[in-house]
Amino acid sequence: MGRVNGDRERQSGNRVKVFLRASAAIVALLLAAPLWPDAPPAPIRVLILSGRNNHEWRQTTPALRVMLERSGRFEVRVTEEPAGLTGATLEPYDALLVDYNGPRWGEAAESAFEAAVRSGKGAVFVHAASYAFGELEVLGEHQRRTGRFEPAWPAYARIVGGHWSAAAPRTGHGKRHSFSVRWTDRRHPIAAGLPQSFTTNDELYHNIRLLPGARVLATAFDDPKQNGTGKDEPLLRAVQYGEGRVFHTALGHDIAAMMAPGFVSSLVRGVEWAATGAVAAVTPPQKPAPVRVMVVTGGHGHEPSFYSLFEGRDDIAATVNPHPIAFRGDLRKRYDVIVFYDMLQQLDEAQQKNLRDFAEAGKGLVVLHHALANYNAWAWWTQELVGGSYRLKESKFQHDVEMDVQPVADHPLLRGVGPMRIEDETYKEMWISPGVKVLLKTDHPASDGPVAWISPYANSRVVAIQLGHGRTAHVHPGYRRLVQNAILWSAGRMK
Ligand SMILES: [Zn+2]
Ligand SMILES: [Zn+2]
């Protein structure tokens, strides 16, 4: 209430779909990786070696970590100081993932790393880690002088299964572009069962010098139009080094490149194979379909942080439908829950009928904040459905109130909500039905007291939440949980 911008949204046709995918790239990556069936095997312990790179390691390392953890198969730690590694610090890990390109680590750490892989730990190298120690420059100088390849740390090149060269044809890449990566060895566990190819947008490394023992798993055609070689370049490979299994991916220039689903699946499978020698069949667990939510807005301004309430969860799939398109047509087949965050006094008869039909069909309804001021003159809405009303003539609001909110019921909807200190808008002198079940209360004098309740409406589950004016509420973990629980509970998904 208050700060009514008066300009009703008339965005017919402007249908905004809010998928329950987080906006941040890393969280999206997270959702791209497959989940594991109910009884996951013991976690595979992975150590990521990072901390220096000629790429954005501060972004890529967390992205790699998240995509591994999201698969449910790995427990991941990160070191930003690989120079401090010893045999003892490497001991707990099943696989070492190198996202590093920088100075040498020194004799002790390098021999600990080499010995760990030789004696059977998995190793995985991403993108620039294939020339981790500036070998192109070192080699260039060396090759000019001697015409021979002799890397600064020869064992590293043998572990990776190849190296860069400054001599013609020089190792490098053409223009970054979209291309298709084709699995050429589909009998290998990393590739087995996957589609023949995947598309990515990345740098396409070319003229890498493979060493004996490198088994090429996938290649991509390096288009001369993109300054490529016109050849199929090996991009993914497996290497045996002593007892250790090694997976190298030339892909992964940045987190945008790491977003490609094909990058995620090849990386996750590559790490699993390097660690265990096998890749368990990746069958996504059977999860129930997400709750289909229609979020109704219009008639009142709000901050964009409101939409974040519906993001980042795979059990809620929300569509924002502003007025006047909100109640067009029969809603019963399309949605499980309606969330009201609009503020309006009139609906035409057809729209009223669609809304009533939805409620009478036993669907979920969640009425947030200024939507409590909806339809003052429509007794079915205020008295029967919501069990409360902000009366435009009598009720009052106050902004920026810092208040204590306490749970006052034992109800699944309050799970994880807890008592909270929150800065939000209060309403006072509302009409609240004596039949409601109050869930949350505040004793702040600017409020009536009840700030969340369940309506006595018998045909469906209706939750009213007075809180939620602005960003301070939208980002409050207690408030977020409350709204998300209200959606799930009203859909019958919480017992
Ligand atoms: Zn408000
Ligand atoms: Zn790069």
GROMACS .gro file of C-alpha atoms and ligand atoms in nm:
model
  497
    1MET     CA    1   0.000   0.000   0.000
    2GLY     CA    2   0.110   0.356  -0.041
    3ARG     CA    3   0.346   0.475  -0.306
    4VAL     CA    4   0.079   0.367  -0.549
    5ASN     CA    5   0.210   0.455  -0.887
    6GLY     CA    6  -0.140   0.457  -1.027
    7ASP     CA    7  -0.021   0.356  -1.364
    8ARG     CA    8  -0.172   0.021  -1.414
    9GLU     CA    9   0.031  -0.217  -1.615
   10ARG     CA   10  -0.116  -0.259  -1.960
   11GLN     CA   11   0.129  -0.496  -2.100
   12SER     CA   12  -0.104  -0.725  -2.285
   13GLY     CA   13   0.099  -0.978  -2.469
   14ASN     CA   14   0.402  -0.893  -2.261
   15ARG     CA   15   0.410  -1.222  -2.088
   16VAL     CA   16   0.709  -1.266  -1.868
   17LYS     CA   17   0.807  -1.615  -1.785
   18VAL     CA   18   0.999  -1.662  -1.468
   19PHE     CA   19   1.156  -2.001  -1.471
   20LEU     CA   20   1.279  -2.135  -1.148
   21ARG     CA   21   1.626  -2.099  -1.266
   22ALA     CA   22   1.846  -1.860  -1.079
   23SER     CA   23   1.964  -1.562  -1.267
   24ALA     CA   24   2.326  -1.600  -1.174
   25ALA     CA   25   2.525  -1.799  -1.422
   26ILE     CA   26   2.672  -2.020  -1.157
   27VAL     CA   27   2.336  -2.124  -1.025
   28ALA     CA   28   2.216  -2.197  -1.374
   29LEU     CA   29   2.515  -2.421  -1.419
   30LEU     CA   30   2.414  -2.585  -1.105
   31LEU     CA   31   2.079  -2.681  -1.246
   32ALA     CA   32   2.227  -2.806  -1.570
   33ALA     CA   33   2.410  -3.092  -1.407
   34PRO     CA   34   2.233  -3.421  -1.357
   35LEU     CA   35   2.115  -3.520  -1.013
   36TRP     CA   36   2.171  -3.858  -0.862
   37PRO     CA   37   1.913  -4.119  -0.770
   38ASP     CA   38   1.812  -4.157  -0.407
   39ALA     CA   39   2.106  -4.357  -0.271
   40PRO     CA   40   2.421  -4.186  -0.392
   41PRO     CA   41   2.751  -4.369  -0.348
   42ALA     CA   42   3.009  -4.225  -0.109
   43PRO     CA   43   3.118  -3.885  -0.233
   44ILE     CA   44   3.423  -3.857  -0.456
   45ARG     CA   45   3.669  -3.616  -0.297
   46VAL     CA   46   3.804  -3.359  -0.539
   47LEU     CA   47   4.066  -3.091  -0.481
   48ILE     CA   48   4.066  -2.800  -0.727
   49LEU     CA   49   4.410  -2.644  -0.777
   50SER     CA   50   4.359  -2.279  -0.857
   51GLY     CA   51   4.469  -1.931  -0.747
   52ARG     CA   52   4.651  -1.812  -1.060
   53ASN     CA   53   4.549  -1.811  -1.423
   54ASN     CA   54   4.560  -1.598  -1.735
   55HIS     CA   55   4.181  -1.660  -1.728
   56GLU     CA   56   3.916  -1.552  -1.474
   57TRP     CA   57   3.986  -1.821  -1.217
   58ARG     CA   58   3.788  -1.632  -0.952
   59GLN     CA   59   3.479  -1.712  -1.161
   60THR     CA   60   3.569  -2.042  -1.323
   61THR     CA   61   3.684  -2.219  -1.008
   62PRO     CA   62   3.357  -2.158  -0.816
   63ALA     CA   63   3.164  -2.257  -1.129
   64LEU     CA   64   3.355  -2.585  -1.155
   65ARG     CA   65   3.303  -2.648  -0.788
   66VAL     CA   66   2.930  -2.585  -0.809
   67MET     CA   67   2.878  -2.806  -1.114
   68LEU     CA   68   3.054  -3.093  -0.941
   69GLU     CA   69   2.871  -3.049  -0.612
   70ARG     CA   70   2.537  -3.012  -0.784
   71SER     CA   71   2.580  -3.354  -0.940
   72GLY     CA   72   2.554  -3.490  -0.588
   73ARG     CA   73   2.855  -3.713  -0.648
   74PHE     CA   74   3.146  -3.502  -0.527
   75GLU     CA   75   3.281  -3.331  -0.221
   76VAL     CA   76   3.499  -3.045  -0.339
   77ARG     CA   77   3.773  -2.838  -0.178
   78VAL     CA   78   3.981  -2.566  -0.338
   79THR     CA   79   4.341  -2.465  -0.286
   80GLU     CA   80   4.458  -2.129  -0.413
   81GLU     CA   81   4.815  -2.210  -0.311
   82PRO     CA   82   4.916  -2.525  -0.499
   83ALA     CA   83   5.278  -2.441  -0.419
   84GLY     CA   84   5.206  -2.553  -0.064
   85LEU     CA   85   5.090  -2.905  -0.159
   86THR     CA   86   5.252  -3.208  -0.001
   87GLY     CA   87   5.187  -3.580  -0.021
   88ALA     CA   88   4.999  -3.552   0.306
   89THR     CA   89   4.770  -3.268   0.192
   90LEU     CA   90   4.688  -3.454  -0.131
   91GLU     CA   91   4.627  -3.781   0.047
   92PRO     CA   92   4.252  -3.743   0.119
   93TYR     CA   93   4.153  -3.678  -0.243
   94ASP     CA   94   4.037  -3.911  -0.519
   95ALA     CA   95   4.095  -3.658  -0.796
   96LEU     CA   96   4.286  -3.334  -0.848
   97LEU     CA   97   4.133  -3.081  -1.086
   98VAL     CA   98   4.374  -2.823  -1.223
   99ASP     CA   99   4.227  -2.482  -1.308
  100TYR     CA  100   4.565  -2.311  -1.290
  101ASN     CA  101   4.807  -2.136  -1.521
  102GLY     CA  102   5.085  -1.951  -1.348
  103PRO     CA  103   5.424  -1.978  -1.184
  104ARG     CA  104   5.586  -2.313  -1.104
  105TRP     CA  105   5.496  -2.468  -0.771
  106GLY     CA  106   5.848  -2.558  -0.662
  107GLU     CA  107   6.020  -2.892  -0.632
  108ALA     CA  108   5.834  -3.025  -0.328
  109ALA     CA  109   5.481  -2.952  -0.446
  110GLU     CA  110   5.551  -3.061  -0.803
  111SER     CA  111   5.691  -3.396  -0.705
  112ALA     CA  112   5.405  -3.448  -0.459
  113PHE     CA  113   5.158  -3.381  -0.741
  114GLU     CA  114   5.338  -3.607  -0.989
  115ALA     CA  115   5.370  -3.888  -0.734
  116ALA     CA  116   5.004  -3.862  -0.639
  117VAL     CA  117   4.890  -3.907  -0.999
  118ARG     CA  118   5.147  -4.176  -1.076
  119SER     CA  119   5.028  -4.375  -0.776
  120GLY     CA  120   4.665  -4.365  -0.882
  121LYS     CA  121   4.487  -4.037  -0.808
  122GLY     CA  122   4.271  -3.901  -1.086
  123ALA     CA  123   4.375  -3.576  -1.252
  124VAL     CA  124   4.168  -3.339  -1.460
  125PHE     CA  125   4.294  -3.039  -1.655
  126VAL     CA  126   4.070  -2.760  -1.779
  127HIS     CA  127   4.152  -2.533  -2.073
  128ALA     CA  128   4.461  -2.322  -2.000
  129ALA     CA  129   4.588  -2.578  -1.752
  130SER     CA  130   4.720  -2.760  -2.058
  131TYR     CA  131   5.007  -2.511  -2.066
  132ALA     CA  132   5.001  -2.428  -1.700
  133PHE     CA  133   5.352  -2.299  -1.664
  134GLY     CA  134   5.378  -2.057  -1.952
  135GLU     CA  135   5.537  -2.332  -2.153
  136LEU     CA  136   5.458  -2.172  -2.482
  137GLU     CA  137   5.708  -1.898  -2.410
  138VAL     CA  138   5.956  -2.125  -2.242
  139LEU     CA  139   5.930  -2.375  -2.523
  140GLY     CA  140   5.941  -2.112  -2.792
  141GLU     CA  141   6.278  -1.999  -2.665
  142HIS     CA  142   6.399  -2.352  -2.614
  143GLN     CA  143   6.276  -2.475  -2.949
  144ARG     CA  144   6.436  -2.188  -3.132
  145ARG     CA  145   6.766  -2.273  -2.974
  146THR     CA  146   6.761  -2.650  -2.987
  147GLY     CA  147   6.481  -2.750  -3.224
  148ARG     CA  148   6.376  -2.995  -2.954
  149PHE     CA  149   6.084  -3.019  -2.723
  150GLU     CA  150   6.186  -3.021  -2.364
  151PRO     CA  151   5.926  -2.865  -2.138
  152ALA     CA  152   6.018  -2.693  -1.817
  153TRP     CA  153   5.840  -2.968  -1.627
  154PRO     CA  154   5.832  -3.268  -1.860
  155ALA     CA  155   5.629  -3.487  -1.625
  156TYR     CA  156   5.346  -3.232  -1.628
  157ALA     CA  157   5.323  -3.248  -2.009
  158ARG     CA  158   5.320  -3.628  -1.992
  159ILE     CA  159   5.044  -3.624  -1.731
  160VAL     CA  160   4.835  -3.386  -1.942
  161GLY     CA  161   4.911  -3.600  -2.247
  162GLY     CA  162   5.025  -3.316  -2.466
  163HIS     CA  163   5.179  -2.974  -2.477
  164TRP     CA  164   5.177  -2.647  -2.663
  165SER     CA  165   5.433  -2.549  -2.920
  166ALA     CA  166   5.559  -2.216  -3.044
  167ALA     CA  167   5.705  -2.383  -3.354
  168ALA     CA  168   5.494  -2.412  -3.669
  169PRO     CA  169   5.219  -2.509  -3.669
  170ARG     CA  170   5.188  -2.296  -3.360
  171THR     CA  171   4.948  -2.400  -3.084
  172GLY     CA  172   4.668  -2.156  -3.013
  173HIS     CA  173   4.314  -2.089  -3.125
  174GLY     CA  174   4.115  -1.894  -3.383
  175LYS     CA  175   3.819  -1.672  -3.310
  176ARG     CA  176   3.591  -1.778  -3.035
  177HIS     CA  177   3.269  -1.908  -3.187
  178SER     CA  178   2.998  -2.172  -3.165
  179PHE     CA  179   3.097  -2.515  -3.284
  180SER     CA  180   3.002  -2.876  -3.253
  181VAL     CA  181   3.213  -3.114  -3.045
  182ARG     CA  182   3.191  -3.470  -3.168
  183TRP     CA  183   3.262  -3.772  -2.950
  184THR     CA  184   3.497  -3.986  -3.155
  185ASP     CA  185   3.554  -4.261  -2.898
  186ARG     CA  186   3.213  -4.355  -2.771
  187ARG     CA  187   3.330  -4.675  -2.609
  188HIS     CA  188   3.514  -4.477  -2.345
  189PRO     CA  189   3.314  -4.457  -2.018
  190ILE     CA  190   3.313  -4.076  -2.029
  191ALA     CA  191   3.137  -4.076  -2.366
  192ALA     CA  192   2.934  -4.395  -2.344
  193GLY     CA  193   2.561  -4.338  -2.381
  194LEU     CA  194   2.590  -3.969  -2.463
  195PRO     CA  195   2.456  -3.817  -2.784
  196GLN     CA  196   2.707  -3.814  -3.071
  197SER     CA  197   2.790  -3.446  -3.031
  198PHE     CA  198   2.723  -3.129  -2.835
  199THR     CA  199   2.747  -2.763  -2.921
  200THR     CA  200   2.944  -2.507  -2.729
  201ASN     CA  201   3.069  -2.151  -2.767
  202ASP     CA  202   3.433  -2.138  -2.667
  203GLU     CA  203   3.789  -2.113  -2.786
  204LEU     CA  204   3.885  -2.405  -3.006
  205TYR     CA  205   4.243  -2.495  -2.928
  206HIS     CA  206   4.443  -2.618  -3.225
  207ASN     CA  207   4.779  -2.771  -3.303
  208ILE     CA  208   4.822  -2.917  -2.958
  209ARG     CA  209   5.107  -3.170  -2.964
  210LEU     CA  210   4.968  -3.494  -2.830
  211LEU     CA  211   5.206  -3.728  -2.652
  212PRO     CA  212   5.197  -4.107  -2.676
  213GLY     CA  213   4.932  -4.254  -2.452
  214ALA     CA  214   4.682  -3.975  -2.505
  215ARG     CA  215   4.348  -4.120  -2.613
  216VAL     CA  216   4.140  -3.868  -2.804
  217LEU     CA  217   3.774  -3.878  -2.698
  218ALA     CA  218   3.624  -3.586  -2.887
  219THR     CA  219   3.719  -3.349  -3.166
  220ALA     CA  220   3.578  -3.041  -3.334
  221PHE     CA  221   3.620  -2.910  -3.686
  222ASP     CA  222   3.832  -2.595  -3.674
  223ASP     CA  223   3.668  -2.377  -3.936
  224PRO     CA  224   3.917  -2.176  -4.147
  225LYS     CA  225   3.656  -1.898  -4.163
  226GLN     CA  226   3.718  -1.857  -3.790
  227ASN     CA  227   4.096  -1.858  -3.840
  228GLY     CA  228   4.096  -2.230  -3.778
  229THR     CA  229   4.316  -2.500  -3.925
  230GLY     CA  230   4.050  -2.665  -4.139
  231LYS     CA  231   4.111  -2.988  -3.948
  232ASP     CA  232   3.937  -3.186  -3.676
  233GLU     CA  233   4.118  -3.081  -3.361
  234PRO     CA  234   4.131  -3.310  -3.056
  235LEU     CA  235   3.967  -3.129  -2.763
  236LEU     CA  236   3.889  -3.392  -2.502
  237ARG     CA  237   4.129  -3.669  -2.414
  238ALA     CA  238   4.202  -3.939  -2.162
  239VAL     CA  239   4.553  -4.028  -2.053
  240GLN     CA  240   4.698  -4.302  -1.839
  241TYR     CA  241   4.989  -4.184  -1.625
  242GLY     CA  242   5.130  -4.462  -1.407
  243GLU     CA  243   4.831  -4.580  -1.208
  244GLY     CA  244   4.654  -4.247  -1.252
  245ARG     CA  245   4.371  -4.172  -1.491
  246VAL     CA  246   4.376  -3.829  -1.649
  247PHE     CA  247   4.103  -3.634  -1.827
  248HIS     CA  248   4.182  -3.318  -2.018
  249THR     CA  249   3.931  -3.078  -2.168
  250ALA     CA  250   4.058  -2.799  -2.387
  251LEU     CA  251   3.718  -2.630  -2.339
  252GLY     CA  252   3.619  -2.387  -2.064
  253HIS     CA  253   3.765  -2.046  -2.151
  254ASP     CA  254   3.521  -1.868  -1.917
  255ILE     CA  255   3.201  -1.931  -1.724
  256ALA     CA  256   2.989  -1.856  -2.031
  257ALA     CA  257   3.167  -2.140  -2.209
  258MET     CA  258   3.117  -2.353  -1.900
  259MET     CA  259   2.741  -2.295  -1.923
  260ALA     CA  260   2.713  -2.524  -2.225
  261PRO     CA  261   2.535  -2.841  -2.107
  262GLY     CA  262   2.786  -3.046  -2.306
  263PHE     CA  263   3.074  -2.890  -2.114
  264VAL     CA  264   2.905  -2.969  -1.783
  265SER     CA  265   2.830  -3.332  -1.862
  266SER     CA  266   3.173  -3.400  -2.011
  267LEU     CA  267   3.349  -3.237  -1.717
  268VAL     CA  268   3.143  -3.407  -1.447
  269ARG     CA  269   3.181  -3.744  -1.619
  270GLY     CA  270   3.550  -3.682  -1.680
  271VAL     CA  271   3.613  -3.612  -1.312
  272GLU     CA  272   3.417  -3.917  -1.205
  273TRP     CA  273   3.605  -4.138  -1.447
  274ALA     CA  274   3.944  -3.998  -1.345
  275ALA     CA  275   3.859  -4.061  -0.981
  276THR     CA  276   3.698  -4.405  -1.009
  277GLY     CA  277   3.762  -4.551  -1.353
  278ALA     CA  278   3.391  -4.569  -1.425
  279VAL     CA  279   3.098  -4.342  -1.489
  280ALA     CA  280   2.777  -4.455  -1.323
  281ALA     CA  281   2.476  -4.431  -1.548
  282VAL     CA  282   2.348  -4.081  -1.510
  283THR     CA  283   1.975  -4.108  -1.465
  284PRO     CA  284   1.811  -3.796  -1.334
  285PRO     CA  285   1.599  -3.886  -1.032
  286GLN     CA  286   1.225  -3.888  -1.079
  287LYS     CA  287   1.119  -3.564  -0.921
  288PRO     CA  288   0.760  -3.445  -0.909
  289ALA     CA  289   0.678  -3.180  -1.166
  290PRO     CA  290   0.722  -2.829  -1.027
  291VAL     CA  291   0.422  -2.644  -0.886
  292ARG     CA  292   0.285  -2.426  -1.165
  293VAL     CA  293   0.234  -2.079  -1.028
  294MET     CA  294   0.064  -1.779  -1.186
  295VAL     CA  295   0.194  -1.457  -1.030
  296VAL     CA  296  -0.056  -1.174  -1.077
  297THR     CA  297   0.076  -0.818  -1.074
  298GLY     CA  298  -0.058  -0.480  -1.182
  299GLY     CA  299  -0.219  -0.177  -1.023
  300HIS     CA  300   0.067  -0.121  -0.780
  301GLY     CA  301   0.437  -0.070  -0.832
  302HIS     CA  302   0.696  -0.295  -0.676
  303GLU     CA  303   1.067  -0.353  -0.675
  304PRO     CA  304   1.210  -0.614  -0.916
  305SER     CA  305   1.350  -0.805  -0.618
  306PHE     CA  306   0.996  -0.941  -0.582
  307TYR     CA  307   1.057  -1.179  -0.873
  308SER     CA  308   1.355  -1.333  -0.697
  309LEU     CA  309   1.108  -1.502  -0.460
  310PHE     CA  310   1.030  -1.745  -0.743
  311GLU     CA  311   1.382  -1.805  -0.865
  312GLY     CA  312   1.641  -2.066  -0.780
  313ARG     CA  313   1.400  -2.348  -0.698
  314ASP     CA  314   1.323  -2.643  -0.915
  315ASP     CA  315   0.996  -2.723  -0.737
  316ILE     CA  316   0.829  -2.394  -0.833
  317ALA     CA  317   0.770  -2.285  -1.195
  318ALA     CA  318   0.623  -1.937  -1.205
  319THR     CA  319   0.470  -1.728  -1.481
  320VAL     CA  320   0.404  -1.359  -1.423
  321ASN     CA  321   0.069  -1.251  -1.571
  322PRO     CA  322  -0.006  -0.883  -1.513
  323HIS     CA  323  -0.354  -0.735  -1.547
  324PRO     CA  324  -0.545  -0.725  -1.771
  325ILE     CA  325  -0.440  -1.066  -1.903
  326ALA     CA  326  -0.425  -1.234  -1.562
  327PHE     CA  327  -0.766  -1.398  -1.550
  328ARG     CA  328  -0.825  -1.470  -1.914
  329GLY     CA  329  -0.961  -1.812  -1.982
  330ASP     CA  330  -0.990  -2.120  -1.765
  331LEU     CA  331  -0.695  -2.122  -1.524
  332ARG     CA  332  -0.761  -2.462  -1.372
  333LYS     CA  333  -0.569  -2.666  -1.626
  334ARG     CA  334  -0.273  -2.429  -1.649
  335TYR     CA  335  -0.187  -2.351  -1.287
  336ASP     CA  336  -0.176  -2.511  -0.945
  337VAL     CA  337  -0.139  -2.191  -0.742
  338ILE     CA  338  -0.211  -1.822  -0.795
  339VAL     CA  339   0.005  -1.570  -0.612
  340PHE     CA  340  -0.162  -1.229  -0.591
  341TYR     CA  341   0.065  -0.925  -0.580
  342ASP     CA  342  -0.171  -0.695  -0.768
  343MET     CA  343  -0.395  -0.416  -0.643
  344LEU     CA  344  -0.723  -0.374  -0.821
  345GLN     CA  345  -1.087  -0.298  -0.738
  346GLN     CA  346  -1.273  -0.426  -1.043
  347LEU     CA  347  -1.280  -0.749  -1.236
  348ASP     CA  348  -1.531  -0.809  -1.512
  349GLU     CA  349  -1.774  -1.095  -1.476
  350ALA     CA  350  -1.582  -1.339  -1.689
  351GLN     CA  351  -1.262  -1.277  -1.494
  352GLN     CA  352  -1.445  -1.314  -1.162
  353LYS     CA  353  -1.582  -1.645  -1.281
  354ASN     CA  354  -1.239  -1.773  -1.386
  355LEU     CA  355  -1.097  -1.681  -1.047
  356ARG     CA  356  -1.388  -1.840  -0.857
  357ASP     CA  357  -1.372  -2.155  -1.067
  358PHE     CA  358  -1.003  -2.182  -0.985
  359ALA     CA  359  -1.064  -2.143  -0.610
  360GLU     CA  360  -1.360  -2.382  -0.610
  361ALA     CA  361  -1.152  -2.645  -0.788
  362GLY     CA  362  -0.938  -2.683  -0.476
  363LYS     CA  363  -0.632  -2.502  -0.609
  364GLY     CA  364  -0.385  -2.297  -0.404
  365LEU     CA  365  -0.410  -1.920  -0.351
  366VAL     CA  366  -0.150  -1.697  -0.187
  367VAL     CA  367  -0.241  -1.333  -0.126
  368LEU     CA  368   0.057  -1.107  -0.066
  369HIS     CA  369   0.075  -0.762   0.084
  370HIS     CA  370  -0.103  -0.494  -0.123
  371ALA     CA  371  -0.320  -0.764  -0.285
  372LEU     CA  372  -0.501  -0.764   0.052
  373ALA     CA  373  -0.649  -0.433  -0.066
  374ASN     CA  374  -0.802  -0.596  -0.376
  375TYR     CA  375  -1.178  -0.587  -0.452
  376ASN     CA  376  -1.299  -0.407  -0.138
  377ALA     CA  377  -1.655  -0.430  -0.264
  378TRP     CA  378  -1.646  -0.798  -0.358
  379ALA     CA  379  -1.760  -0.982  -0.045
  380TRP     CA  380  -1.673  -1.324  -0.188
  381TRP     CA  381  -1.309  -1.214  -0.220
  382THR     CA  382  -1.269  -1.033   0.112
  383GLN     CA  383  -1.490  -1.239   0.343
  384GLU     CA  384  -1.505  -1.586   0.194
  385LEU     CA  385  -1.179  -1.633   0.011
  386VAL     CA  386  -0.912  -1.425   0.186
  387GLY     CA  387  -1.063  -1.382   0.531
  388GLY     CA  388  -0.924  -1.031   0.554
  389SER     CA  389  -0.913  -0.698   0.379
  390TYR     CA  390  -0.718  -0.376   0.375
  391ARG     CA  391  -1.011  -0.134   0.359
  392LEU     CA  392  -0.916   0.155   0.141
  393LYS     CA  393  -1.125   0.398   0.349
  394GLU     CA  394  -1.042   0.283   0.703
  395SER     CA  395  -0.711   0.102   0.706
  396LYS     CA  396  -0.371   0.267   0.749
  397PHE     CA  397  -0.020   0.179   0.646
  398GLN     CA  398   0.322   0.275   0.770
  399HIS     CA  399   0.645   0.231   0.576
  400ASP     CA  400   0.990   0.124   0.693
  401VAL     CA  401   0.886  -0.027   1.023
  402GLU     CA  402   1.140  -0.248   1.195
  403MET     CA  403   0.947  -0.515   1.380
  404ASP     CA  404   0.968  -0.851   1.547
  405VAL     CA  405   0.759  -1.123   1.390
  406GLN     CA  406   0.682  -1.439   1.586
  407PRO     CA  407   0.535  -1.773   1.479
  408VAL     CA  408   0.219  -1.837   1.681
  409ALA     CA  409   0.113  -2.174   1.541
  410ASP     CA  410   0.258  -2.517   1.485
  411HIS     CA  411   0.212  -2.552   1.112
  412PRO     CA  412   0.418  -2.700   0.826
  413LEU     CA  413   0.399  -2.366   0.648
  414LEU     CA  414   0.622  -2.218   0.919
  415ARG     CA  415   0.898  -2.475   0.869
  416GLY     CA  416   1.228  -2.293   0.847
  417VAL     CA  417   1.065  -1.953   0.891
  418GLY     CA  418   1.135  -1.888   1.257
  419PRO     CA  419   1.101  -1.562   1.443
  420MET     CA  420   1.236  -1.270   1.245
  421ARG     CA  421   1.338  -0.909   1.274
  422ILE     CA  422   1.226  -0.748   0.952
  423GLU     CA  423   1.192  -0.400   0.806
  424ASP     CA  424   0.866  -0.379   0.617
  425GLU     CA  425   0.536  -0.195   0.582
  426THR     CA  426   0.266  -0.246   0.845
  427TYR     CA  427  -0.111  -0.235   0.799
  428LYS     CA  428  -0.351  -0.135   1.074
  429GLU     CA  429  -0.727  -0.141   1.112
  430MET     CA  430  -0.772  -0.406   0.851
  431TRP     CA  431  -1.074  -0.629   0.867
  432ILE     CA  432  -0.965  -0.979   0.961
  433SER     CA  433  -1.212  -1.264   0.985
  434PRO     CA  434  -1.240  -1.425   1.331
  435GLY     CA  435  -1.222  -1.761   1.150
  436VAL     CA  436  -0.862  -1.730   1.028
  437LYS     CA  437  -0.576  -1.936   1.166
  438VAL     CA  438  -0.305  -1.686   1.248
  439LEU     CA  439   0.047  -1.810   1.172
  440LEU     CA  440   0.265  -1.506   1.239
  441LYS     CA  441   0.215  -1.206   1.460
  442THR     CA  442   0.390  -0.887   1.553
  443ASP     CA  443   0.331  -0.678   1.864
  444HIS     CA  444   0.434  -0.358   1.689
  445PRO     CA  445   0.177  -0.086   1.765
  446ALA     CA  446   0.161   0.019   1.398
  447SER     CA  447   0.020  -0.327   1.308
  448ASP     CA  448  -0.303  -0.512   1.379
  449GLY     CA  449  -0.090  -0.802   1.496
  450PRO     CA  450  -0.157  -1.091   1.255
  451VAL     CA  451   0.081  -1.071   0.958
  452ALA     CA  452   0.022  -1.416   0.807
  453TRP     CA  453  -0.280  -1.641   0.828
  454ILE     CA  454  -0.472  -1.926   0.667
  455SER     CA  455  -0.819  -1.840   0.551
  456PRO     CA  456  -1.119  -2.045   0.668
  457TYR     CA  457  -1.222  -2.085   0.300
  458ALA     CA  458  -1.314  -2.451   0.269
  459ASN     CA  459  -1.276  -2.534  -0.101
  460SER     CA  460  -0.905  -2.465  -0.136
  461ARG     CA  461  -0.598  -2.367   0.061
  462VAL     CA  462  -0.568  -1.990   0.091
  463VAL     CA  463  -0.276  -1.817   0.262
  464ALA     CA  464  -0.264  -1.442   0.329
  465ILE     CA  465   0.065  -1.270   0.407
  466GLN     CA  466   0.056  -0.904   0.500
  467LEU     CA  467   0.431  -0.860   0.476
  468GLY     CA  468   0.624  -0.804   0.154
  469HIS     CA  469   0.629  -0.439   0.050
  470GLY     CA  470   0.984  -0.407  -0.077
  471ARG     CA  471   1.331  -0.537  -0.114
  472THR     CA  472   1.403  -0.564   0.259
  473ALA     CA  473   1.127  -0.825   0.278
  474HIS     CA  474   1.191  -0.988  -0.061
  475VAL     CA  475   1.551  -1.073   0.029
  476HIS     CA  476   1.480  -1.167   0.392
  477PRO     CA  477   1.545  -1.543   0.424
  478GLY     CA  478   1.250  -1.584   0.662
  479TYR     CA  479   1.012  -1.405   0.429
  480ARG     CA  480   1.137  -1.596   0.125
  481ARG     CA  481   1.085  -1.925   0.302
  482LEU     CA  482   0.738  -1.816   0.414
  483VAL     CA  483   0.623  -1.730   0.062
  484GLN     CA  484   0.778  -2.043  -0.090
  485ASN     CA  485   0.626  -2.261   0.182
  486ALA     CA  486   0.290  -2.093   0.126
  487ILE     CA  487   0.308  -2.185  -0.243
  488LEU     CA  488   0.404  -2.546  -0.175
  489TRP     CA  489   0.155  -2.590   0.109
  490SER     CA  490  -0.132  -2.435  -0.084
  491ALA     CA  491  -0.051  -2.674  -0.369
  492GLY     CA  492  -0.074  -2.967  -0.126
  493ARG     CA  493   0.298  -3.038  -0.145
  494MET     CA  494   0.378  -2.990   0.226
  495LYS     CA  495   0.250  -3.222   0.492
  496ZN      ZN  496   0.327  -0.173   0.023
  497ZN      ZN  497   4.115  -1.920  -2.311
   0.00000   0.00000   0.00000
